[in-house]
Amino acid sequence: MWSWEVRGNDGLGATGVTDDQGRAEQRLGDALQAAPAGTTGSVHRIGLHPAKPQYEYGRPVATAEVTEAGVRWL
């Protein structure tokens, strides 16, 4: 599974989960296009922890930020 998360300057933002990395990146890009400059976002692979009833989040596989010129993928 893949999680995408947008973080605005106020610490708030949109999030979502999907079973497709490309779809997660598309959703992140769509959300960032509607966000003000300074907003950031990322996509992480997630899975179930092998021994605990919780999810594990991996390192970001895609990150982006909103600049005055638009969305910039890092």
JSON list of C-alpha atoms in Angstrom, two decimals:
[
{"chain": "A", "resi": 1, "resn": "MET", "atom": "CA", "xyz": [0.00, 0.00, 0.00]},
{"chain": "A", "resi": 2, "resn": "TRP", "atom": "CA", "xyz": [1.02, 3.60, -0.55]},
{"chain": "A", "resi": 3, "resn": "SER", "atom": "CA", "xyz": [0.28, 6.65, 1.58]},
{"chain": "A", "resi": 4, "resn": "TRP", "atom": "CA", "xyz": [0.37, 10.25, 0.37]},
{"chain": "A", "resi": 5, "resn": "GLU", "atom": "CA", "xyz": [0.39, 13.26, 2.65]},
{"chain": "A", "resi": 6, "resn": "VAL", "atom": "CA", "xyz": [0.28, 17.03, 2.14]},
{"chain": "A", "resi": 7, "resn": "ARG", "atom": "CA", "xyz": [1.58, 19.34, 4.88]},
{"chain": "A", "resi": 8, "resn": "GLY", "atom": "CA", "xyz": [0.72, 23.01, 4.81]},
{"chain": "A", "resi": 9, "resn": "ASN", "atom": "CA", "xyz": [2.46, 25.79, 6.72]},
{"chain": "A", "resi": 10, "resn": "ASP", "atom": "CA", "xyz": [-0.15, 25.36, 9.46]},
{"chain": "A", "resi": 11, "resn": "GLY", "atom": "CA", "xyz": [0.66, 21.64, 9.80]},
{"chain": "A", "resi": 12, "resn": "LEU", "atom": "CA", "xyz": [-2.64, 20.62, 8.21]},
{"chain": "A", "resi": 13, "resn": "GLY", "atom": "CA", "xyz": [-3.26, 18.96, 4.86]},
{"chain": "A", "resi": 14, "resn": "ALA", "atom": "CA", "xyz": [-4.81, 16.19, 2.81]},
{"chain": "A", "resi": 15, "resn": "THR", "atom": "CA", "xyz": [-3.89, 12.51, 3.09]},
{"chain": "A", "resi": 16, "resn": "GLY", "atom": "CA", "xyz": [-4.81, 9.28, 1.39]},
{"chain": "A", "resi": 17, "resn": "VAL", "atom": "CA", "xyz": [-3.99, 5.61, 0.93]},
{"chain": "A", "resi": 18, "resn": "THR", "atom": "CA", "xyz": [-4.06, 3.54, -2.27]},
{"chain": "A", "resi": 19, "resn": "ASP", "atom": "CA", "xyz": [-2.75, 0.24, -3.56]},
{"chain": "A", "resi": 20, "resn": "ASP", "atom": "CA", "xyz": [-0.88, 1.87, -6.48]},
{"chain": "A", "resi": 21, "resn": "GLN", "atom": "CA", "xyz": [2.28, 4.02, -6.23]},
{"chain": "A", "resi": 22, "resn": "GLY", "atom": "CA", "xyz": [1.51, 5.93, -9.42]},
{"chain": "A", "resi": 23, "resn": "ARG", "atom": "CA", "xyz": [-1.98, 6.76, -8.20]},
{"chain": "A", "resi": 24, "resn": "ALA", "atom": "CA", "xyz": [-0.57, 7.98, -4.87]},
{"chain": "A", "resi": 25, "resn": "GLU", "atom": "CA", "xyz": [1.86, 10.26, -6.70]},
{"chain": "A", "resi": 26, "resn": "GLN", "atom": "CA", "xyz": [-0.95, 11.56, -8.93]},
{"chain": "A", "resi": 27, "resn": "ARG", "atom": "CA", "xyz": [-3.19, 12.30, -5.92]},
{"chain": "A", "resi": 28, "resn": "LEU", "atom": "CA", "xyz": [-0.31, 14.07, -4.19]},
{"chain": "A", "resi": 29, "resn": "GLY", "atom": "CA", "xyz": [0.35, 16.19, -7.27]},
{"chain": "A", "resi": 30, "resn": "ASP", "atom": "CA", "xyz": [-3.34, 17.06, -7.63]},
{"chain": "A", "resi": 31, "resn": "ALA", "atom": "CA", "xyz": [-3.58, 18.12, -3.98]},
{"chain": "A", "resi": 32, "resn": "LEU", "atom": "CA", "xyz": [-0.39, 20.19, -4.18]},
{"chain": "A", "resi": 33, "resn": "GLN", "atom": "CA", "xyz": [-1.60, 22.06, -7.28]},
{"chain": "A", "resi": 34, "resn": "ALA", "atom": "CA", "xyz": [-4.45, 23.45, -5.17]},
{"chain": "A", "resi": 35, "resn": "ALA", "atom": "CA", "xyz": [-2.18, 24.36, -2.23]},
{"chain": "A", "resi": 36, "resn": "PRO", "atom": "CA", "xyz": [-0.34, 27.61, -1.46]},
{"chain": "A", "resi": 37, "resn": "ALA", "atom": "CA", "xyz": [3.42, 28.10, -1.84]},
{"chain": "A", "resi": 38, "resn": "GLY", "atom": "CA", "xyz": [5.40, 26.53, 0.99]},
{"chain": "A", "resi": 39, "resn": "THR", "atom": "CA", "xyz": [3.24, 23.41, 1.16]},
{"chain": "A", "resi": 40, "resn": "THR", "atom": "CA", "xyz": [5.10, 20.09, 0.95]},
{"chain": "A", "resi": 41, "resn": "GLY", "atom": "CA", "xyz": [4.09, 16.50, 0.41]},
{"chain": "A", "resi": 42, "resn": "SER", "atom": "CA", "xyz": [5.36, 12.95, 0.17]},
{"chain": "A", "resi": 43, "resn": "VAL", "atom": "CA", "xyz": [4.48, 9.39, -0.79]},
{"chain": "A", "resi": 44, "resn": "HIS", "atom": "CA", "xyz": [5.49, 6.46, 1.43]},
{"chain": "A", "resi": 45, "resn": "ARG", "atom": "CA", "xyz": [5.19, 2.70, 1.06]},
{"chain": "A", "resi": 46, "resn": "ILE", "atom": "CA", "xyz": [3.31, 1.27, 4.03]},
{"chain": "A", "resi": 47, "resn": "GLY", "atom": "CA", "xyz": [2.73, -2.22, 5.31]},
{"chain": "A", "resi": 48, "resn": "LEU", "atom": "CA", "xyz": [1.64, -4.11, 8.38]},
{"chain": "A", "resi": 49, "resn": "HIS", "atom": "CA", "xyz": [4.18, -4.49, 11.17]},
{"chain": "A", "resi": 50, "resn": "PRO", "atom": "CA", "xyz": [5.19, -8.17, 11.43]},
{"chain": "A", "resi": 51, "resn": "ALA", "atom": "CA", "xyz": [4.70, -8.38, 15.21]},
{"chain": "A", "resi": 52, "resn": "LYS", "atom": "CA", "xyz": [2.45, -5.48, 16.23]},
{"chain": "A", "resi": 53, "resn": "PRO", "atom": "CA", "xyz": [-1.06, -4.44, 15.20]},
{"chain": "A", "resi": 54, "resn": "GLN", "atom": "CA", "xyz": [0.09, -1.29, 13.43]},
{"chain": "A", "resi": 55, "resn": "TYR", "atom": "CA", "xyz": [1.34, 0.02, 10.09]},
{"chain": "A", "resi": 56, "resn": "GLU", "atom": "CA", "xyz": [4.99, 0.69, 9.25]},
{"chain": "A", "resi": 57, "resn": "TYR", "atom": "CA", "xyz": [5.87, 3.64, 7.02]},
{"chain": "A", "resi": 58, "resn": "GLY", "atom": "CA", "xyz": [8.97, 3.40, 4.84]},
{"chain": "A", "resi": 59, "resn": "ARG", "atom": "CA", "xyz": [11.15, 6.25, 3.65]},
{"chain": "A", "resi": 60, "resn": "PRO", "atom": "CA", "xyz": [9.55, 8.64, 1.17]},
{"chain": "A", "resi": 61, "resn": "VAL", "atom": "CA", "xyz": [9.60, 7.38, -2.42]},
{"chain": "A", "resi": 62, "resn": "ALA", "atom": "CA", "xyz": [8.46, 10.75, -3.81]},
{"chain": "A", "resi": 63, "resn": "THR", "atom": "CA", "xyz": [8.51, 14.26, -2.36]},
{"chain": "A", "resi": 64, "resn": "ALA", "atom": "CA", "xyz": [7.38, 17.61, -3.72]},
{"chain": "A", "resi": 65, "resn": "GLU", "atom": "CA", "xyz": [6.87, 21.21, -2.69]},
{"chain": "A", "resi": 66, "resn": "VAL", "atom": "CA", "xyz": [4.78, 24.10, -3.92]},
{"chain": "A", "resi": 67, "resn": "THR", "atom": "CA", "xyz": [6.74, 27.16, -5.04]},
{"chain": "A", "resi": 68, "resn": "GLU", "atom": "CA", "xyz": [5.54, 30.43, -6.53]},
{"chain": "A", "resi": 69, "resn": "ALA", "atom": "CA", "xyz": [6.13, 28.79, -9.94]},
{"chain": "A", "resi": 70, "resn": "GLY", "atom": "CA", "xyz": [4.08, 25.66, -9.15]},
{"chain": "A", "resi": 71, "resn": "VAL", "atom": "CA", "xyz": [4.72, 22.11, -7.94]},
{"chain": "A", "resi": 72, "resn": "ARG", "atom": "CA", "xyz": [8.37, 21.06, -7.88]},
{"chain": "A", "resi": 73, "resn": "TRP", "atom": "CA", "xyz": [9.22, 17.36, -7.47]},
{"chain": "A", "resi": 74, "resn": "LEU", "atom": "CA", "xyz": [12.34, 16.79, -5.39]}
]
